[in-house]
mmCIF file of C-alpha atoms in Angstrom:
data_model
loop_
_atom_site.group_PDB
_atom_site.id
_atom_site.type_symbol
_atom_site.label_atom_id
_atom_site.label_comp_id
_atom_site.label_asym_id
_atom_site.label_seq_id
_atom_site.Cartn_x
_atom_site.Cartn_y
_atom_site.Cartn_z
ATOM 1 C CA UNK A 1 23.350 10.660 75.352
ATOM 2 C CA UNK A 2 19.712 9.735 75.000
ATOM 3 C CA UNK A 3 17.539 10.586 77.959
ATOM 4 C CA UNK A 4 15.550 7.812 79.596
ATOM 5 C CA UNK A 5 11.823 7.935 79.725
ATOM 6 C CA UNK A 6 10.808 9.937 82.832
ATOM 7 C CA UNK A 7 8.218 7.337 83.920
ATOM 8 C CA UNK A 8 10.933 4.696 83.673
ATOM 9 C CA UNK A 9 13.325 6.866 85.703
ATOM 10 C CA UNK A 10 10.811 7.053 88.595
ATOM 11 C CA UNK A 11 9.599 3.479 88.049
ATOM 12 C CA UNK A 12 5.878 4.356 87.717
ATOM 13 C CA UNK A 13 3.198 3.708 85.172
ATOM 14 C CA UNK A 14 2.197 6.384 82.625
ATOM 15 C CA UNK A 15 -1.159 6.760 84.368
ATOM 16 C CA UNK A 16 0.368 7.105 87.811
ATOM 17 C CA UNK A 17 -1.295 9.492 90.210
ATOM 18 C CA UNK A 18 0.399 12.509 91.670
ATOM 19 C CA UNK A 19 0.879 10.844 95.155
ATOM 20 C CA UNK A 20 2.420 7.769 93.449
ATOM 21 C CA UNK A 21 4.876 9.999 91.497
ATOM 22 C CA UNK A 22 5.756 11.895 94.667
ATOM 23 C CA UNK A 23 6.326 8.738 96.668
ATOM 24 C CA UNK A 24 8.460 7.163 93.983
ATOM 25 C CA UNK A 25 10.608 10.230 93.709
ATOM 26 C CA UNK A 26 10.987 10.472 97.475
ATOM 27 C CA UNK A 27 12.433 6.975 97.674
ATOM 28 C CA UNK A 28 14.899 7.667 94.826
ATOM 29 C CA UNK A 29 15.953 11.004 96.321
ATOM 30 C CA UNK A 30 16.711 9.423 99.691
ATOM 31 C CA UNK A 31 18.549 6.517 98.061
ATOM 32 C CA UNK A 32 20.786 8.492 95.702
ATOM 33 C CA UNK A 33 21.300 11.733 97.613
ATOM 34 C CA UNK A 34 24.973 12.833 97.475
ATOM 35 C CA UNK A 35 25.174 13.138 101.280
ATOM 36 C CA UNK A 36 24.438 9.385 101.496
ATOM 37 C CA UNK A 37 26.779 8.600 98.642
ATOM 38 C CA UNK A 38 29.848 10.847 98.980
ATOM 39 C CA UNK A 39 32.072 10.684 95.918
ATOM 40 C CA UNK A 40 29.670 8.414 94.023
ATOM 41 C CA UNK A 41 29.224 10.101 90.642
ATOM 42 C CA UNK A 42 26.745 7.417 89.484
ATOM 43 C CA UNK A 43 24.469 8.143 92.517
ATOM 44 C CA UNK A 44 24.767 11.844 91.883
ATOM 45 C CA UNK A 45 23.648 11.408 88.260
ATOM 46 C CA UNK A 46 20.720 9.234 89.221
ATOM 47 C CA UNK A 47 19.714 11.846 91.805
ATOM 48 C CA UNK A 48 19.731 14.591 89.232
ATOM 49 C CA UNK A 49 17.917 12.332 86.703
ATOM 50 C CA UNK A 50 15.153 11.586 89.244
ATOM 51 C CA UNK A 51 14.934 15.328 90.121
ATOM 52 C CA UNK A 52 14.490 16.302 86.509
ATOM 53 C CA UNK A 53 11.811 13.580 85.970
ATOM 54 C CA UNK A 54 9.915 14.702 89.020
ATOM 55 C CA UNK A 55 10.091 18.374 88.040
ATOM 56 C CA UNK A 56 8.193 17.487 84.820
ATOM 57 C CA UNK A 57 5.807 14.798 85.991
ATOM 58 C CA UNK A 58 4.754 16.688 89.135
ATOM 59 C CA UNK A 59 3.572 19.660 87.028
ATOM 60 C CA UNK A 60 0.247 18.955 85.169
ATOM 61 C CA UNK A 61 1.144 21.262 82.254
ATOM 62 C CA UNK A 62 4.668 19.953 81.804
ATOM 63 C CA UNK A 63 3.489 16.391 82.157
ATOM 64 C CA UNK A 64 0.844 16.869 79.445
ATOM 65 C CA UNK A 65 3.414 18.368 77.106
ATOM 66 C CA UNK A 66 5.828 15.460 77.838
ATOM 67 C CA UNK A 67 3.075 12.844 77.287
ATOM 68 C CA UNK A 68 2.323 14.403 73.928
ATOM 69 C CA UNK A 69 5.755 15.422 72.582
ATOM 70 C CA UNK A 70 8.305 13.550 74.774
ATOM 71 C CA UNK A 71 11.524 15.180 75.785
ATOM 72 C CA UNK A 72 11.137 17.734 73.000
ATOM 73 C CA UNK A 73 8.052 19.127 74.695
ATOM 74 C CA UNK A 74 9.954 19.850 77.897
ATOM 75 C CA UNK A 75 13.350 20.674 76.572
ATOM 76 C CA UNK A 76 13.544 23.887 78.590
ATOM 77 C CA UNK A 77 14.984 25.777 75.552
ATOM 78 C CA UNK A 78 14.252 29.522 75.756
ATOM 79 C CA UNK A 79 12.730 29.419 79.138
ATOM 80 C CA UNK A 80 10.176 26.752 78.307
ATOM 81 C CA UNK A 81 9.175 23.867 80.542
ATOM 82 C CA UNK A 82 11.993 21.658 81.740
ATOM 83 C CA UNK A 83 14.043 21.037 84.864
ATOM 84 C CA UNK A 84 13.378 23.902 87.253
ATOM 85 C CA UNK A 85 14.988 23.707 90.677
ATOM 86 C CA UNK A 86 12.416 26.135 92.033
ATOM 87 C CA UNK A 87 10.006 23.173 92.115
ATOM 88 C CA UNK A 88 11.996 21.952 95.108
ATOM 89 C CA UNK A 89 11.272 24.958 97.298
ATOM 90 C CA UNK A 90 9.133 22.554 99.379
ATOM 91 C CA UNK A 91 11.662 19.729 99.052
ATOM 92 C CA UNK A 92 11.631 19.071 102.793
ATOM 93 C CA UNK A 93 7.920 18.489 102.714
ATOM 94 C CA UNK A 94 8.332 15.977 99.852
ATOM 95 C CA UNK A 95 10.887 14.089 101.915
ATOM 96 C CA UNK A 96 8.697 14.046 104.987
ATOM 97 C CA UNK A 97 10.828 16.335 107.080
ATOM 98 C CA UNK A 98 14.178 14.802 106.113
ATOM 99 C CA UNK A 99 15.120 17.583 103.794
ATOM 100 C CA UNK A 100 16.986 19.602 106.455
ATOM 101 C CA UNK A 101 18.454 16.365 107.892
ATOM 102 C CA UNK A 102 20.246 15.611 104.666
ATOM 103 C CA UNK A 103 21.142 19.256 103.899
ATOM 104 C CA UNK A 104 18.985 19.706 100.779
ATOM 105 C CA UNK A 105 18.806 23.460 101.433
ATOM 106 C CA UNK A 106 22.455 23.885 100.390
ATOM 107 C CA UNK A 107 21.693 22.179 97.044
ATOM 108 C CA UNK A 108 18.566 24.057 96.065
ATOM 109 C CA UNK A 109 19.380 27.546 97.166
ATOM 110 C CA UNK A 110 18.684 28.188 100.841
ATOM 111 C CA UNK A 111 16.528 25.229 101.766
ATOM 112 C CA UNK A 112 13.871 25.864 104.412
ATOM 113 C CA UNK A 113 14.666 29.493 104.883
ATOM 114 C CA UNK A 114 11.746 31.624 103.891
ATOM 115 C CA UNK A 115 13.400 35.071 104.262
ATOM 116 C CA UNK A 116 14.476 35.401 100.617
ATOM 117 C CA UNK A 117 12.253 36.358 97.692
ATOM 118 C CA UNK A 118 9.319 33.938 97.231
ATOM 119 C CA UNK A 119 7.059 33.598 94.241
ATOM 120 C CA UNK A 120 3.416 34.484 94.839
ATOM 121 C CA UNK A 121 0.745 31.781 94.796
ATOM 122 C CA UNK A 122 -1.086 30.896 91.590
ATOM 123 C CA UNK A 123 -4.824 31.563 91.616
ATOM 124 C CA UNK A 124 -7.804 29.937 89.967
ATOM 125 C CA UNK A 125 -11.053 31.546 88.716
ATOM 126 C CA UNK A 126 -13.956 29.552 87.227
ATOM 127 C CA UNK A 127 -15.621 31.470 84.443
ATOM 128 C CA UNK A 128 -18.960 30.407 82.954
ATOM 129 C CA UNK A 129 -19.770 31.638 79.426
ATOM 130 C CA UNK A 130 -22.648 31.137 76.998
ATOM 131 C CA UNK A 131 -22.323 28.608 74.163
ATOM 132 C CA UNK A 132 -22.537 31.412 71.614
ATOM 133 C CA UNK A 133 -19.623 33.207 73.377
ATOM 134 C CA UNK A 134 -17.448 30.138 73.076
ATOM 135 C CA UNK A 135 -18.158 30.110 69.356
ATOM 136 C CA UNK A 136 -17.416 33.729 68.645
ATOM 137 C CA UNK A 137 -15.009 34.586 71.502
ATOM 138 C CA UNK A 138 -15.687 37.218 74.098
ATOM 139 C CA UNK A 139 -14.155 39.685 76.445
ATOM 140 C CA UNK A 140 -15.304 40.017 80.028
ATOM 141 C CA UNK A 141 -14.269 41.534 83.380
ATOM 142 C CA UNK A 142 -13.699 39.554 86.518
ATOM 143 C CA UNK A 143 -12.992 40.550 90.102
ATOM 144 C CA UNK A 144 -10.093 38.719 91.738
ATOM 145 C CA UNK A 145 -9.308 38.720 95.529
ATOM 146 C CA UNK A 146 -5.539 38.433 96.017
ATOM 147 C CA UNK A 147 -2.674 39.345 98.237
ATOM 148 C CA UNK A 148 -0.781 42.415 96.906
ATOM 149 C CA UNK A 149 2.380 44.163 98.029
ATOM 150 C CA UNK A 150 1.739 46.635 100.772
ATOM 151 C CA UNK A 151 2.259 50.130 99.367
ATOM 152 C CA UNK A 152 3.041 51.627 102.766
ATOM 153 C CA UNK A 153 6.163 49.474 103.556
ATOM 154 C CA UNK A 154 6.718 48.364 99.926
ATOM 155 C CA UNK A 155 6.630 44.797 101.012
ATOM 156 C CA UNK A 156 9.231 44.975 103.778
ATOM 157 C CA UNK A 157 6.708 44.553 106.563
ATOM 158 C CA UNK A 158 8.479 47.265 108.558
ATOM 159 C CA UNK A 159 7.016 50.616 109.481
ATOM 160 C CA UNK A 160 8.202 53.604 107.411
ATOM 161 C CA UNK A 161 11.603 54.843 108.713
ATOM 162 C CA UNK A 162 12.547 51.359 110.055
ATOM 163 C CA UNK A 163 13.998 48.258 108.621
ATOM 164 C CA UNK A 164 13.891 44.529 109.436
ATOM 165 C CA UNK A 165 16.798 43.266 111.545
ATOM 166 C CA UNK A 166 18.818 40.140 111.319
ATOM 167 C CA UNK A 167 17.551 37.446 113.659
ATOM 168 C CA UNK A 168 19.890 37.234 116.619
ATOM 169 C CA UNK A 169 19.039 33.610 117.327
ATOM 170 C CA UNK A 170 19.941 32.079 113.871
ATOM 171 C CA UNK A 171 22.157 34.907 112.580
ATOM 172 C CA UNK A 172 19.938 35.368 109.573
ATOM 173 C CA UNK A 173 20.078 31.780 108.320
ATOM 174 C CA UNK A 174 16.503 30.973 109.183
ATOM 175 C CA UNK A 175 17.727 27.748 110.785
ATOM 176 C CA UNK A 176 19.441 26.625 113.911
ATOM 177 C CA UNK A 177 21.800 23.664 113.641
ATOM 178 C CA UNK A 178 23.086 21.294 116.247
ATOM 179 C CA UNK A 179 25.151 18.119 116.253
ATOM 180 C CA UNK A 180 23.430 14.817 116.805
ATOM 181 C CA UNK A 181 25.895 11.919 116.703
ATOM 182 C CA UNK A 182 27.568 11.935 113.259
ATOM 183 C CA UNK A 183 24.973 14.217 111.707
ATOM 184 C CA UNK A 184 24.296 17.949 111.771
ATOM 185 C CA UNK A 185 20.599 18.471 112.307
ATOM 186 C CA UNK A 186 18.862 21.742 111.184
ATOM 187 C CA UNK A 187 15.571 23.075 112.555
ATOM 188 C CA UNK A 188 13.566 26.134 111.592
ATOM 189 C CA UNK A 189 14.350 29.044 113.792
ATOM 190 C CA UNK A 190 11.512 29.586 116.262
ATOM 191 C CA UNK A 191 12.187 33.340 116.742
ATOM 192 C CA UNK A 192 12.056 34.416 113.078
ATOM 193 C CA UNK A 193 10.056 31.430 111.848
ATOM 194 C CA UNK A 194 12.593 30.659 109.194
ATOM 195 C CA UNK A 195 12.708 34.152 107.573
ATOM 196 C CA UNK A 196 16.124 35.046 109.036
ATOM 197 C CA UNK A 197 14.955 38.430 110.141
ATOM 198 C CA UNK A 198 12.718 40.090 112.727
ATOM 199 C CA UNK A 199 10.683 43.287 112.443
ATOM 200 C CA UNK A 200 10.884 45.341 115.631
ATOM 201 C CA UNK A 201 8.378 47.911 114.244
ATOM 202 C CA UNK A 202 5.762 46.255 112.027
ATOM 203 C CA UNK A 203 3.923 48.257 109.385
ATOM 204 C CA UNK A 204 0.468 49.309 110.665
ATOM 205 C CA UNK A 205 -1.239 48.576 107.339
ATOM 206 C CA UNK A 206 -0.012 45.015 106.715
ATOM 207 C CA UNK A 207 0.986 44.225 110.351
ATOM 208 C CA UNK A 208 4.398 43.090 109.240
ATOM 209 C CA UNK A 209 3.208 40.692 106.542
ATOM 210 C CA UNK A 210 4.428 42.801 103.656
ATOM 211 C CA UNK A 211 1.206 42.118 101.732
ATOM 212 C CA UNK A 212 -2.422 43.128 102.094
ATOM 213 C CA UNK A 213 -5.630 41.702 100.661
ATOM 214 C CA UNK A 214 -7.020 43.490 97.640
ATOM 215 C CA UNK A 215 -9.621 42.972 94.926
ATOM 216 C CA UNK A 216 -8.447 43.537 91.390
ATOM 217 C CA UNK A 217 -10.653 43.963 88.303
ATOM 218 C CA UNK A 218 -9.149 42.234 85.287
ATOM 219 C CA UNK A 219 -10.234 41.966 81.672
ATOM 220 C CA UNK A 220 -10.171 38.412 80.234
ATOM 221 C CA UNK A 221 -10.131 37.804 76.495
ATOM 222 C CA UNK A 222 -11.741 34.465 75.755
ATOM 223 C CA UNK A 223 -10.728 33.091 72.275
ATOM 224 C CA UNK A 224 -13.282 31.653 69.911
ATOM 225 C CA UNK A 225 -13.542 27.849 69.986
ATOM 226 C CA UNK A 226 -12.649 27.436 73.649
ATOM 227 C CA UNK A 227 -14.281 24.436 75.348
ATOM 228 C CA UNK A 228 -15.289 23.431 78.884
ATOM 229 C CA UNK A 229 -12.254 22.477 80.944
ATOM 230 C CA UNK A 230 -9.751 24.550 79.005
ATOM 231 C CA UNK A 231 -8.014 27.303 80.899
ATOM 232 C CA UNK A 232 -6.465 30.673 80.210
ATOM 233 C CA UNK A 233 -3.236 31.663 81.912
ATOM 234 C CA UNK A 234 -2.775 35.316 82.904
ATOM 235 C CA UNK A 235 0.887 35.696 83.672
ATOM 236 C CA UNK A 236 1.725 37.689 86.798
ATOM 237 C CA UNK A 237 -1.895 38.141 87.899
ATOM 238 C CA UNK A 238 -1.769 35.783 90.790
ATOM 239 C CA UNK A 239 -0.823 36.769 94.337
ATOM 240 C CA UNK A 240 2.190 39.063 94.720
ATOM 241 C CA UNK A 241 5.460 37.510 95.827
ATOM 242 C CA UNK A 242 7.021 37.990 99.247
ATOM 243 C CA UNK A 243 10.260 39.878 99.866
ATOM 244 C CA UNK A 244 10.433 41.102 96.278
ATOM 245 C CA UNK A 245 9.612 37.724 94.699
ATOM 246 C CA UNK A 246 7.731 37.516 91.375
ATOM 247 C CA UNK A 247 3.949 37.262 91.366
ATOM 248 C CA UNK A 248 2.158 34.017 90.679
ATOM 249 C CA UNK A 249 -0.187 33.419 87.707
ATOM 250 C CA UNK A 250 -3.970 33.417 87.422
ATOM 251 C CA UNK A 251 -5.648 30.468 85.690
ATOM 252 C CA UNK A 252 -9.112 31.096 84.373
ATOM 253 C CA UNK A 253 -10.981 27.743 83.988
ATOM 254 C CA UNK A 254 -13.747 27.868 81.342
ATOM 255 C CA UNK A 255 -17.190 26.322 81.698
ATOM 256 C CA UNK A 256 -19.436 26.595 78.688
ATOM 257 C CA UNK A 257 -23.180 26.307 79.152
ATOM 258 C CA UNK A 258 -25.058 23.573 77.346
ATOM 259 C CA UNK A 259 -26.895 24.588 74.115
ATOM 260 C CA UNK A 260 -30.502 23.451 73.576
ATOM 261 C CA UNK A 261 -29.839 22.456 69.937
ATOM 262 C CA UNK A 262 -26.111 21.910 69.350
ATOM 263 C CA UNK A 263 -23.958 19.217 70.974
ATOM 264 C CA UNK A 264 -20.207 19.634 70.693
ATOM 265 C CA UNK A 265 -17.704 16.878 69.860
ATOM 266 C CA UNK A 266 -14.190 18.363 69.531
ATOM 267 C CA UNK A 267 -14.703 21.068 66.967
ATOM 268 C CA UNK A 268 -17.661 19.384 65.356
ATOM 269 C CA UNK A 269 -21.269 20.155 66.129
ATOM 270 C CA UNK A 270 -24.262 17.782 65.968
ATOM 271 C CA UNK A 271 -27.965 18.613 65.916
ATOM 272 C CA UNK A 272 -31.318 17.159 64.903
ATOM 273 C CA UNK A 273 -33.357 18.839 62.136
ATOM 274 C CA UNK A 274 -37.125 18.342 62.052
ATOM 275 C CA UNK A 275 -38.239 17.956 58.396
ATOM 276 C CA UNK A 276 -41.819 17.694 57.273
ATOM 277 C CA UNK A 277 -42.829 14.237 56.076
ATOM 278 C CA UNK A 278 -43.691 15.405 52.580
ATOM 279 C CA UNK A 279 -40.248 16.928 52.181
ATOM 280 C CA UNK A 280 -38.606 13.687 53.326
ATOM 281 C CA UNK A 281 -40.645 11.767 50.753
ATOM 282 C CA UNK A 282 -40.581 14.212 47.848
ATOM 283 C CA UNK A 283 -37.353 15.985 48.470
ATOM 284 C CA UNK A 284 -36.873 19.726 48.561
ATOM 285 C CA UNK A 285 -34.992 22.460 50.421
ATOM 286 C CA UNK A 286 -35.320 23.778 53.966
ATOM 287 C CA UNK A 287 -33.505 26.305 56.158
ATOM 288 C CA UNK A 288 -31.229 25.010 58.955
ATOM 289 C CA UNK A 289 -29.871 27.104 61.814
ATOM 290 C CA UNK A 290 -26.064 27.126 62.340
ATOM 291 C CA UNK A 291 -23.890 29.086 64.724
ATOM 292 C CA UNK A 292 -23.271 31.534 61.889
ATOM 293 C CA UNK A 293 -26.882 31.933 60.839
ATOM 294 C CA UNK A 294 -29.245 30.159 58.531
ATOM 295 C CA UNK A 295 -28.155 27.739 55.828
ATOM 296 C CA UNK A 296 -30.159 26.104 53.061
ATOM 297 C CA UNK A 297 -30.144 22.336 53.188
ATOM 298 C CA UNK A 298 -31.085 20.227 50.128
ATOM 299 C CA UNK A 299 -33.198 17.203 51.061
ATOM 300 C CA UNK A 300 -33.026 14.333 48.477
ATOM 301 C CA UNK A 301 -36.171 12.469 47.571
ATOM 302 C CA UNK A 302 -36.842 9.516 49.856
ATOM 303 C CA UNK A 303 -34.722 10.681 52.793
ATOM 304 C CA UNK A 304 -35.072 8.383 55.818
ATOM 305 C CA UNK A 305 -35.227 9.514 59.441
ATOM 306 C CA UNK A 306 -31.709 9.544 60.928
ATOM 307 C CA UNK A 307 -29.977 10.422 57.645
ATOM 308 C CA UNK A 308 -26.895 12.545 58.391
ATOM 309 C CA UNK A 309 -26.169 15.711 56.461
ATOM 310 C CA UNK A 310 -22.740 17.321 56.680
ATOM 311 C CA UNK A 311 -22.329 21.127 56.470
ATOM 312 C CA UNK A 312 -18.617 21.518 56.006
ATOM 313 C CA UNK A 313 -16.944 24.284 58.033
ATOM 314 C CA UNK A 314 -20.124 25.162 59.936
ATOM 315 C CA UNK A 315 -18.924 23.738 63.230
ATOM 316 C CA UNK A 316 -16.876 25.428 65.980
ATOM 317 C CA UNK A 317 -13.726 27.370 65.219
ATOM 318 C CA UNK A 318 -10.481 25.777 66.450
ATOM 319 C CA UNK A 319 -9.214 27.478 69.590
ATOM 320 C CA UNK A 320 -5.767 27.482 67.929
ATOM 321 C CA UNK A 321 -7.176 29.737 65.184
ATOM 322 C CA UNK A 322 -6.641 27.158 62.421
ATOM 323 C CA UNK A 323 -9.680 25.867 60.639
ATOM 324 C CA UNK A 324 -13.181 24.947 61.781
ATOM 325 C CA UNK A 325 -15.140 21.817 62.472
ATOM 326 C CA UNK A 326 -18.237 20.637 60.642
ATOM 327 C CA UNK A 327 -21.918 20.602 61.489
ATOM 328 C CA UNK A 328 -23.703 17.242 61.270
ATOM 329 C CA UNK A 329 -27.459 17.490 61.007
ATOM 330 C CA UNK A 330 -29.644 14.423 61.540
ATOM 331 C CA UNK A 331 -32.991 14.207 59.785
ATOM 332 C CA UNK A 332 -35.943 13.740 62.048
ATOM 333 C CA UNK A 333 -39.602 13.602 60.899
ATOM 334 C CA UNK A 334 -41.660 16.568 62.041
ATOM 335 C CA UNK A 335 -44.957 15.306 63.357
ATOM 336 C CA UNK A 336 -47.669 18.019 63.489
ATOM 337 C CA UNK A 337 -49.604 18.090 66.759
ATOM 338 C CA UNK A 338 -52.794 19.654 65.370
ATOM 339 C CA UNK A 339 -54.406 18.975 61.984
ATOM 340 C CA UNK A 340 -57.407 20.411 60.256
ATOM 341 C CA UNK A 341 -60.175 18.087 59.036
ATOM 342 C CA UNK A 342 -58.852 18.391 55.458
ATOM 343 C CA UNK A 343 -55.318 17.626 56.563
ATOM 344 C CA UNK A 344 -56.508 14.506 58.554
ATOM 345 C CA UNK A 345 -58.429 13.389 55.466
ATOM 346 C CA UNK A 346 -55.307 13.643 53.322
ATOM 347 C CA UNK A 347 -53.223 11.732 55.939
ATOM 348 C CA UNK A 348 -55.821 9.026 56.024
ATOM 349 C CA UNK A 349 -55.809 8.779 52.258
ATOM 350 C CA UNK A 350 -52.023 8.559 52.307
ATOM 351 C CA UNK A 351 -52.160 5.785 54.879
ATOM 352 C CA UNK A 352 -54.529 3.880 52.631
ATOM 353 C CA UNK A 353 -52.126 4.254 49.701
ATOM 354 C CA UNK A 354 -49.020 3.395 51.610
ATOM 355 C CA UNK A 355 -47.236 0.176 50.591
ATOM 356 C CA UNK A 356 -48.216 -2.768 52.980
ATOM 357 C CA UNK A 357 -45.875 -3.529 55.807
ATOM 358 C CA UNK A 358 -43.866 -6.855 55.727
ATOM 359 C CA UNK A 359 -46.292 -8.261 58.329
ATOM 360 C CA UNK A 360 -49.210 -7.740 55.930
ATOM 361 C CA UNK A 361 -48.551 -9.393 52.496
ATOM 362 C CA UNK A 362 -50.005 -7.494 49.523
ATOM 363 C CA UNK A 363 -53.487 -8.596 48.370
ATOM 364 C CA UNK A 364 -53.775 -10.578 45.134
ATOM 365 C CA UNK A 365 -57.125 -8.926 44.325
ATOM 366 C CA UNK A 366 -57.205 -6.597 41.408
ATOM 367 C CA UNK A 367 -56.215 -3.072 42.327
ATOM 368 C CA UNK A 368 -57.852 0.119 41.117
ATOM 369 C CA UNK A 369 -56.130 1.752 38.184
ATOM 370 C CA UNK A 370 -54.437 4.514 40.309
ATOM 371 C CA UNK A 371 -52.831 1.925 42.585
ATOM 372 C CA UNK A 372 -50.863 0.656 39.582
ATOM 373 C CA UNK A 373 -48.867 3.827 39.761
ATOM 374 C CA UNK A 374 -45.506 3.912 41.561
ATOM 375 C CA UNK A 375 -45.818 4.909 45.276
ATOM 376 C CA UNK A 376 -44.050 8.242 44.916
ATOM 377 C CA UNK A 377 -46.352 9.192 42.069
ATOM 378 C CA UNK A 378 -49.391 8.547 44.243
ATOM 379 C CA UNK A 379 -47.898 10.581 47.088
ATOM 380 C CA UNK A 380 -47.282 13.413 44.718
ATOM 381 C CA UNK A 381 -50.866 13.294 43.688
ATOM 382 C CA UNK A 382 -51.991 13.684 47.273
ATOM 383 C CA UNK A 383 -49.659 16.556 48.152
ATOM 384 C CA UNK A 384 -50.141 18.177 44.736
#
């Protein structure tokens, strides 16, 4: 059976914001939840379909993969992105406090109870690098503050020699339930705060939290070709999980400093090259700086300002490791700021021999013999 488009499932536009996606999903979840539609297989399927769509579109990475590759990009094969019930750990928050009311905890593995293993939070670190480092790649060390498992109690929160006890008020469920009309209403246990356990003798180092703040020094390998806004994911380097849960991930967001010469566009680079006027007129060769070093650029005779030269493969390397961009150099006349008397005299002579502008029609008077020569020949005479 062909899957429907996830945006169509939630009834939102492809450019919908995160709050719009969340709101649309909330309405569908409340409408098609099995507790509201007992025995209705169609409602159950629609509920699952909406849940899968939300699991993808609520995650920026999964959404980007889906926008680019469709369902194939979020197939979930081999542990890849796809429908992940863990995204609904905060399901009650999504439904505005109605998660417990409808019993969502039974569907997604324990609901509001926080006593079981919980994945650690993801962390973000903004790393600024030089333009040259983005071209060649680099390796650097960063210091990350994060919550780590307490070594004294090994994450239990209890002092050595003691263990957490089952909460006597909720019986370890993390919730207390009571009947209200035709419905069973669940509320977070006030004694254990939803963990299902109490710690009579808290660990002195972590004060019962099971985790302590630490600073960790990490080495980050930045690949060549990386650009501003791209991020590196360091698996398991986020905050440690609670109650034996897995750690979160660390996202290193890259910021590349501007270069005084090169401007980046994708993997291509653009720059201006100042060329002496005689070289533009007569042609020749000149050296041009690239990110790899100096390259020789051949200037054809009569090159105009703004002419674009392409140096193939002299741009930025692709961050994927496949190929390189090009360098586009734009000719710009180099105007000297200081001239000797002899140089000024030559410039004045050149100005006298220059072809008249369109606003000044050529004179019909007889011209000296040397003015019968082609313009470029006369320029060559001046510059030798």
